[in-house]
Short mmCIF file of C-alpha atoms in Angstrom, two decimals:
data_model
loop_
_atom_site.label_atom_id
_atom_site.label_comp_id
_atom_site.label_asym_id
_atom_site.label_seq_id
_atom_site.Cartn_x
_atom_site.Cartn_y
_atom_site.Cartn_z
CA UNK A 1 -59.90 10.71 61.34
CA UNK A 2 -59.19 8.31 63.99
CA UNK A 3 -61.41 5.47 63.97
CA UNK A 4 -63.83 5.93 66.77
CA UNK A 5 -66.16 2.94 68.05
CA UNK A 6 -68.20 4.59 71.34
CA UNK A 7 -69.47 1.02 72.14
CA UNK A 8 -65.75 -0.13 72.57
CA UNK A 9 -64.88 3.16 74.64
CA UNK A 10 -68.44 2.92 76.66
CA UNK A 11 -67.37 -0.48 77.86
CA UNK A 12 -64.66 1.64 79.80
CA UNK A 13 -66.71 4.52 81.37
CA UNK A 14 -67.18 6.90 78.19
CA UNK A 15 -70.56 8.17 77.84
CA UNK A 16 -72.68 10.52 75.04
CA UNK A 17 -71.83 13.72 77.26
CA UNK A 18 -67.87 13.25 77.17
CA UNK A 19 -68.39 12.05 73.32
CA UNK A 20 -70.10 14.93 72.20
CA UNK A 21 -67.13 17.11 73.96
CA UNK A 22 -64.61 14.99 72.14
CA UNK A 23 -65.95 15.78 68.89
CA UNK A 24 -65.56 19.34 69.54
CA UNK A 25 -61.91 19.42 69.62
CA UNK A 26 -59.65 20.01 66.89
CA UNK A 27 -57.69 17.01 68.26
CA UNK A 28 -60.27 14.56 66.97
CA UNK A 29 -59.54 14.61 63.33
CA UNK A 30 -55.68 13.46 64.02
CA UNK A 31 -55.60 11.89 68.02
CA UNK A 32 -57.07 8.89 69.26
CA UNK A 33 -59.41 9.09 72.35
CA UNK A 34 -58.01 7.06 75.20
CA UNK A 35 -58.67 7.05 79.14
CA UNK A 36 -56.00 6.91 81.75
CA UNK A 37 -55.46 4.35 84.06
CA UNK A 38 -52.92 4.84 86.14
CA UNK A 39 -50.87 7.82 86.81
CA UNK A 40 -46.81 7.61 87.99
CA UNK A 41 -44.52 10.83 87.99
CA UNK A 42 -43.28 10.93 84.33
CA UNK A 43 -45.85 8.62 82.53
CA UNK A 44 -49.64 7.30 82.53
CA UNK A 45 -50.84 4.40 81.45
CA UNK A 46 -53.76 4.97 78.97
CA UNK A 47 -56.81 2.38 77.34
CA UNK A 48 -58.28 2.42 73.98
CA UNK A 49 -60.76 -0.24 74.80
CA UNK A 50 -58.88 -3.05 73.77
CA UNK A 51 -55.49 -2.31 75.37
CA UNK A 52 -53.25 -0.17 77.24
CA UNK A 53 -50.53 1.67 76.26
CA UNK A 54 -47.73 3.73 77.97
CA UNK A 55 -47.62 6.87 77.37
CA UNK A 56 -45.77 10.39 78.48
CA UNK A 57 -47.81 14.24 78.40
CA UNK A 58 -46.70 16.84 76.17
CA UNK A 59 -44.79 19.42 77.96
CA UNK A 60 -47.32 22.09 77.18
CA UNK A 61 -50.20 20.12 78.42
CA UNK A 62 -48.13 20.01 81.54
CA UNK A 63 -47.95 23.52 81.67
CA UNK A 64 -51.32 24.27 80.94
CA UNK A 65 -52.46 22.30 83.18
CA UNK A 66 -50.15 23.57 86.26
CA UNK A 67 -50.97 27.04 85.40
CA UNK A 68 -55.05 26.09 85.88
CA UNK A 69 -53.90 24.40 89.36
CA UNK A 70 -54.11 20.83 88.52
CA UNK A 71 -52.89 17.63 86.80
CA UNK A 72 -54.13 14.61 84.95
CA UNK A 73 -56.20 11.74 87.12
CA UNK A 74 -57.05 8.73 86.61
CA UNK A 75 -60.24 8.51 84.76
CA UNK A 76 -59.43 11.63 82.79
CA UNK A 77 -60.03 10.94 79.04
CA UNK A 78 -57.32 12.32 76.90
CA UNK A 79 -56.30 12.81 73.39
CA UNK A 80 -53.52 10.97 72.19
CA UNK A 81 -51.00 10.43 69.26
CA UNK A 82 -48.63 7.77 68.31
CA UNK A 83 -45.30 9.70 67.86
CA UNK A 84 -41.95 8.02 65.83
CA UNK A 85 -40.80 4.91 67.04
CA UNK A 86 -44.57 4.12 68.15
CA UNK A 87 -43.78 6.38 71.40
CA UNK A 88 -47.47 7.37 72.78
CA UNK A 89 -48.10 10.82 73.93
CA UNK A 90 -50.60 12.87 75.22
CA UNK A 91 -51.87 16.24 73.76
CA UNK A 92 -55.22 17.27 75.52
CA UNK A 93 -57.65 16.57 77.88
CA UNK A 94 -61.44 16.68 77.83
CA UNK A 95 -63.12 18.79 80.60
CA UNK A 96 -64.14 16.21 83.32
CA UNK A 97 -67.79 15.85 84.37
CA UNK A 98 -66.75 15.07 87.63
CA UNK A 99 -62.95 15.81 89.56
CA UNK A 100 -62.39 14.66 93.13
CA UNK A 101 -59.13 16.79 94.76
CA UNK A 102 -58.09 17.63 97.98
CA UNK A 103 -55.91 20.36 98.77
CA UNK A 104 -51.92 20.24 100.05
CA UNK A 105 -50.50 22.26 102.40
CA UNK A 106 -49.15 24.86 100.38
CA UNK A 107 -52.98 25.19 98.16
CA UNK A 108 -51.90 23.27 95.49
CA UNK A 109 -55.18 21.12 94.16
CA UNK A 110 -54.06 17.35 94.17
CA UNK A 111 -56.19 15.19 91.73
CA UNK A 112 -57.80 11.88 93.18
CA UNK A 113 -59.85 10.68 90.24
CA UNK A 114 -62.25 12.07 87.36
CA UNK A 115 -65.31 11.12 85.73
CA UNK A 116 -66.59 9.22 88.31
CA UNK A 117 -69.99 8.40 88.96
CA UNK A 118 -70.23 6.55 92.71
CA UNK A 119 -67.57 7.07 95.18
CA UNK A 120 -67.24 4.02 97.82
CA UNK A 121 -66.41 5.28 101.06
CA UNK A 122 -64.18 2.77 102.53
CA UNK A 123 -64.15 2.43 106.04
CA UNK A 124 -63.11 -1.04 108.56
CA UNK A 125 -65.39 -2.41 111.58
CA UNK A 126 -62.30 -2.21 113.87
CA UNK A 127 -60.10 0.65 115.08
CA UNK A 128 -60.78 2.63 111.80
CA UNK A 129 -64.24 2.87 112.56
CA UNK A 130 -64.58 7.08 112.76
CA UNK A 131 -68.33 8.60 111.92
CA UNK A 132 -66.64 12.32 111.97
CA UNK A 133 -64.21 11.49 109.13
CA UNK A 134 -66.89 9.03 107.06
CA UNK A 135 -69.23 12.18 107.64
CA UNK A 136 -65.99 14.19 105.82
CA UNK A 137 -65.57 12.51 103.32
CA UNK A 138 -69.04 11.83 102.32
CA UNK A 139 -69.46 15.59 102.17
CA UNK A 140 -66.46 16.27 99.72
CA UNK A 141 -67.78 13.81 97.01
CA UNK A 142 -71.26 14.98 97.60
CA UNK A 143 -69.78 18.43 97.08
CA UNK A 144 -68.09 17.21 93.71
CA UNK A 145 -71.48 15.94 92.45
CA UNK A 146 -70.42 12.59 92.86
CA UNK A 147 -72.83 9.73 94.98
CA UNK A 148 -71.08 8.38 97.81
CA UNK A 149 -71.88 4.81 99.01
CA UNK A 150 -70.64 3.76 102.58
CA UNK A 151 -68.76 0.25 102.52
CA UNK A 152 -67.49 -0.91 105.87
CA UNK A 153 -65.29 -3.89 106.09
CA UNK A 154 -64.58 -6.68 108.15
CA UNK A 155 -68.00 -7.83 109.03
CA UNK A 156 -66.61 -10.86 109.68
CA UNK A 157 -64.13 -9.80 112.37
CA UNK A 158 -65.26 -6.14 113.62
CA UNK A 159 -66.17 -4.71 116.58
CA UNK A 160 -70.22 -4.09 117.92
CA UNK A 161 -71.36 -4.54 114.26
CA UNK A 162 -75.00 -4.06 114.60
CA UNK A 163 -74.35 -1.21 117.42
CA UNK A 164 -71.81 1.05 115.25
CA UNK A 165 -74.50 0.06 112.10
CA UNK A 166 -76.92 1.75 114.00
CA UNK A 167 -74.84 4.78 114.96
CA UNK A 168 -73.87 5.24 111.57
CA UNK A 169 -77.92 5.59 110.04
CA UNK A 170 -78.87 7.36 113.03
CA UNK A 171 -75.70 10.14 112.05
CA UNK A 172 -75.79 10.10 108.47
CA UNK A 173 -78.58 10.94 105.92
CA UNK A 174 -80.82 8.25 105.15
CA UNK A 175 -80.61 8.43 101.58
CA UNK A 176 -77.03 7.50 101.96
CA UNK A 177 -76.90 3.75 101.18
CA UNK A 178 -74.48 1.53 103.41
CA UNK A 179 -73.14 -1.97 103.77
CA UNK A 180 -71.01 -3.92 106.26
CA UNK A 181 -69.37 -6.59 104.01
CA UNK A 182 -66.02 -9.25 104.19
CA UNK A 183 -64.59 -7.90 101.52
CA UNK A 184 -63.01 -11.34 100.78
CA UNK A 185 -66.19 -12.78 100.76
CA UNK A 186 -67.71 -13.75 96.84
CA UNK A 187 -71.27 -12.57 98.26
CA UNK A 188 -69.59 -8.96 98.72
CA UNK A 189 -69.97 -8.71 94.91
CA UNK A 190 -73.77 -9.60 94.54
CA UNK A 191 -74.36 -6.98 97.40
CA UNK A 192 -72.74 -4.02 95.52
CA UNK A 193 -73.80 -5.08 92.12
CA UNK A 194 -76.08 -2.01 91.80
CA UNK A 195 -73.15 -0.28 91.31
CA UNK A 196 -71.08 -2.47 89.08
CA UNK A 197 -73.37 -1.80 85.54
CA UNK A 198 -71.79 -1.41 82.24
CA UNK A 199 -70.40 1.99 81.75
CA UNK A 200 -70.01 2.68 85.47
CA UNK A 201 -67.01 4.30 86.88
CA UNK A 202 -66.78 3.99 90.82
CA UNK A 203 -63.42 4.87 93.28
CA UNK A 204 -62.55 3.56 96.60
CA UNK A 205 -61.50 6.10 98.81
CA UNK A 206 -60.67 5.43 102.80
CA UNK A 207 -57.53 5.38 104.71
CA UNK A 208 -54.64 2.51 104.65
CA UNK A 209 -55.46 -0.85 105.88
CA UNK A 210 -59.10 -0.85 105.40
CA UNK A 211 -59.41 -3.21 102.63
CA UNK A 212 -59.52 -1.15 99.39
CA UNK A 213 -57.31 -3.38 97.31
CA UNK A 214 -58.90 -6.89 98.78
CA UNK A 215 -61.84 -4.90 97.90
CA UNK A 216 -61.07 -3.80 94.03
CA UNK A 217 -59.97 -7.86 93.83
CA UNK A 218 -62.97 -9.54 94.89
CA UNK A 219 -65.34 -7.17 92.92
CA UNK A 220 -62.68 -7.27 89.77
CA UNK A 221 -62.67 -10.69 90.34
CA UNK A 222 -59.06 -10.88 89.93
CA UNK A 223 -55.62 -9.78 92.13
CA UNK A 224 -54.49 -7.18 90.04
CA UNK A 225 -54.20 -5.12 93.59
CA UNK A 226 -51.07 -6.83 96.31
CA UNK A 227 -52.99 -7.02 99.60
CA UNK A 228 -51.08 -6.98 102.88
CA UNK A 229 -52.06 -8.95 106.04
CA UNK A 230 -52.89 -7.77 109.53
CA UNK A 231 -50.27 -5.97 111.69
CA UNK A 232 -49.54 -7.31 115.17
CA UNK A 233 -51.12 -5.18 118.08
CA UNK A 234 -54.01 -3.42 116.53
CA UNK A 235 -55.25 -5.83 113.41
CA UNK A 236 -55.18 -3.17 110.62
CA UNK A 237 -54.25 -4.16 107.35
CA UNK A 238 -51.08 -3.14 106.06
CA UNK A 239 -50.40 -0.29 103.68
CA UNK A 240 -49.87 -1.42 99.86
CA UNK A 241 -51.33 0.54 97.20
CA UNK A 242 -48.86 3.40 96.46
CA UNK A 243 -50.56 4.74 92.88
CA UNK A 244 -54.29 5.35 92.10
CA UNK A 245 -55.17 2.64 89.16
CA UNK A 246 -58.17 2.02 87.06
CA UNK A 247 -59.34 -2.13 87.11
CA UNK A 248 -62.34 -3.44 85.02
CA UNK A 249 -65.13 -5.63 86.74
CA UNK A 250 -67.10 -8.58 85.17
CA UNK A 251 -70.55 -6.88 85.97
CA UNK A 252 -68.93 -4.05 83.51
CA UNK A 253 -68.04 -1.44 85.68
CA UNK A 254 -64.77 0.36 85.99
CA UNK A 255 -63.31 0.42 89.46
CA UNK A 256 -60.13 3.61 90.76
CA UNK A 257 -58.11 1.80 93.83
CA UNK A 258 -56.44 4.54 95.55
CA UNK A 259 -53.93 4.87 98.18
CA UNK A 260 -54.90 5.46 101.70
CA UNK A 261 -55.65 9.06 102.49
CA UNK A 262 -54.63 10.52 105.65
CA UNK A 263 -56.16 13.73 105.72
CA UNK A 264 -58.42 15.10 102.97
CA UNK A 265 -58.39 19.40 102.80
CA UNK A 266 -61.41 20.30 100.80
CA UNK A 267 -61.29 20.91 97.32
CA UNK A 268 -64.88 22.59 97.42
CA UNK A 269 -66.98 25.89 97.44
CA UNK A 270 -68.65 26.92 100.64
CA UNK A 271 -72.05 26.64 98.81
CA UNK A 272 -71.64 23.44 97.39
CA UNK A 273 -70.10 22.00 100.58
CA UNK A 274 -73.21 23.78 102.77
CA UNK A 275 -75.37 21.73 100.20
CA UNK A 276 -74.44 18.52 101.52
CA UNK A 277 -75.13 19.47 105.12
CA UNK A 278 -79.00 20.02 103.91
CA UNK A 279 -80.46 19.18 107.27
CA UNK A 280 -78.44 22.32 108.86
CA UNK A 281 -78.73 24.65 105.94
CA UNK A 282 -82.55 24.06 106.16
CA UNK A 283 -82.86 24.28 110.20
CA UNK A 284 -80.67 27.57 109.86
CA UNK A 285 -83.05 29.63 107.73
CA UNK A 286 -85.41 29.53 111.01
CA UNK A 287 -82.72 30.92 113.11
CA UNK A 288 -83.06 34.91 114.72
CA UNK A 289 -79.60 35.89 113.25
CA UNK A 290 -79.40 35.85 109.42
CA UNK A 291 -75.77 35.10 109.93
CA UNK A 292 -76.12 33.14 112.98
CA UNK A 293 -72.52 31.00 113.42
CA UNK A 294 -74.93 28.56 115.69
CA UNK A 295 -72.46 28.98 118.43
CA UNK A 296 -74.08 31.03 121.56
CA UNK A 297 -76.11 33.37 119.71
CA UNK A 298 -80.02 34.21 120.85
CA UNK A 299 -82.92 32.23 118.76
CA UNK A 300 -80.38 29.87 117.09
CA UNK A 301 -82.52 27.03 115.24
CA UNK A 302 -80.13 24.87 114.80
CA UNK A 303 -78.15 24.47 118.03
CA UNK A 304 -79.35 21.68 120.47
CA UNK A 305 -81.43 19.74 117.22
CA UNK A 306 -78.45 18.69 115.23
CA UNK A 307 -76.07 16.68 117.03
CA UNK A 308 -73.09 18.73 118.49
CA UNK A 309 -70.07 16.76 116.68
CA UNK A 310 -72.01 16.94 113.40
CA UNK A 311 -71.97 20.41 114.00
CA UNK A 312 -68.64 20.68 115.01
CA UNK A 313 -67.91 18.64 112.07
CA UNK A 314 -69.64 21.07 109.57
CA UNK A 315 -68.41 24.50 111.07
CA UNK A 316 -64.36 22.76 110.74
CA UNK A 317 -65.05 21.94 107.47
CA UNK A 318 -66.52 25.45 106.26
CA UNK A 319 -63.55 26.87 108.26
CA UNK A 320 -60.78 24.90 105.85
CA UNK A 321 -63.22 25.56 102.64
CA UNK A 322 -63.04 29.62 103.34
CA UNK A 323 -59.39 29.18 104.41
CA UNK A 324 -58.52 27.23 101.11
CA UNK A 325 -60.05 29.89 98.74
CA UNK A 326 -57.76 32.60 100.16
CA UNK A 327 -55.24 33.60 98.18
CA UNK A 328 -51.79 33.48 99.71
CA UNK A 329 -52.12 37.64 100.20
CA UNK A 330 -55.22 37.12 102.15
CA UNK A 331 -53.95 34.06 103.79
CA UNK A 332 -50.54 36.80 105.07
CA UNK A 333 -52.74 39.07 105.85
CA UNK A 334 -54.82 37.05 108.07
CA UNK A 335 -51.73 35.40 109.71
CA UNK A 336 -50.90 39.23 110.15
CA UNK A 337 -54.19 39.97 111.90
CA UNK A 338 -54.33 37.37 114.23
CA UNK A 339 -50.66 38.34 115.66
CA UNK A 340 -51.62 41.42 116.49
CA UNK A 341 -54.71 40.01 118.26
CA UNK A 342 -52.59 37.97 120.20
CA UNK A 343 -49.87 40.25 120.72
CA UNK A 344 -52.75 43.01 122.19
CA UNK A 345 -54.00 39.88 124.22
CA UNK A 346 -50.43 38.77 126.16
CA UNK A 347 -49.79 42.75 126.56
CA UNK A 348 -53.39 43.02 128.39
CA UNK A 349 -52.35 39.65 130.86
CA UNK A 350 -49.34 41.56 131.33
CA UNK A 351 -50.47 44.56 132.50
CA UNK A 352 -53.14 42.51 134.86
CA UNK A 353 -50.63 40.64 136.58
CA UNK A 354 -48.56 43.84 137.12
CA UNK A 355 -51.87 45.58 138.61
CA UNK A 356 -52.10 42.29 141.00
CA UNK A 357 -48.51 42.71 142.57
#
C-alpha cells in the first residue's frame, strides 16, 4: 500500500469525507492520491502535498468521463501511478463533493472546478458592474452546493462605490457576504481572511479583466499569475488567464483562478436552482394558481413584490435549465413545434392582409 499522509494532503484541501472515499477504492493499494492543480489539453499538473508532477490521463478514464458527460477539473482528487521512465498517469477520479460546470451550446458539460468550499464572485466597480449577471452567478454556485461571496474589485477607481454597494445589498439576499476591495492592496488579504483558512478551497469566478489574477496574487502573496494593464477607452483590465490553475495562500487556503466567463449556461436542475431564489419560492406558495408563472395571472403573490428585473432573471434561468436538461430528440421536437406555431401565425397574418385588400 502506498504511503498516505493525511496532514500533508489536508494542507492542499483534502477532508475526511474524501479521504474515506479514497480508502474504499481498489486503487488506494497501488496508487498515490494527488490533487489536480492545472488542466491543459493533453496533460495535467497534480500535487502530492510536497511537489507538483506533470501527468497524463489513462485513455480508459478519459472514455469513462466522456461517456458520463464530464471530465477532470482543477480541484479534483485523483489516483496516480508512476509508470516506466517515471511517467505519471492518472487512473481514477474520486467523486467530487462539489462540482462547478457550465453547459456548452451543444449541451456538453464543461467542468470549471471541483471540491470547492467557497466561490468568490468577482466583479469590477467600473463598467463591468452588472447585478443581473452577479445574481446569475450566485444562483448557479449555490445550486452546486458552494457558498458564494461577492468581491467587488477596483474600489479605488470605481464609480459610485457607495451607491452600488447599497444597490447590491438591496438586490441580493442579506446572508450573502459582500466586500468592496482594491485587489492590489495588502489590506484585502485581511478583509477576506475568514474564507482563507487552512484546508479550504475557493474559486474565483467573473468576466475577463475584473482583476481575478491580481486578487489571486494578493491573496497568495505571489506573482504566480500574469496580469495586464488597463485598456484605453473603457479602463477595463486585459484578459491574461488562459487556463484554470490552483494556488496556495499563506493562510492555508487553496485558490483556483479561472479564465473570464463570457457566458455561464446553467448546469443544474430546476429544484436546486429554484431553492436559490427562496424569496420567490416562498411567495409563490400564496399564488392563486399552483402553476402560476408570475406573468399576468390573477392572484399572483410574487408579481409586484419581487423586483421585476430579479423575477425576469429567475424565469430566464429556469428556461435555460429546462432546455439544458432536454434530450436531443426533445429539443428537435420542441423546435418542430415552434416552427408549426410560427408557420400558422404567418399564415393568419397573410389571410388578414388579404381580407383588408
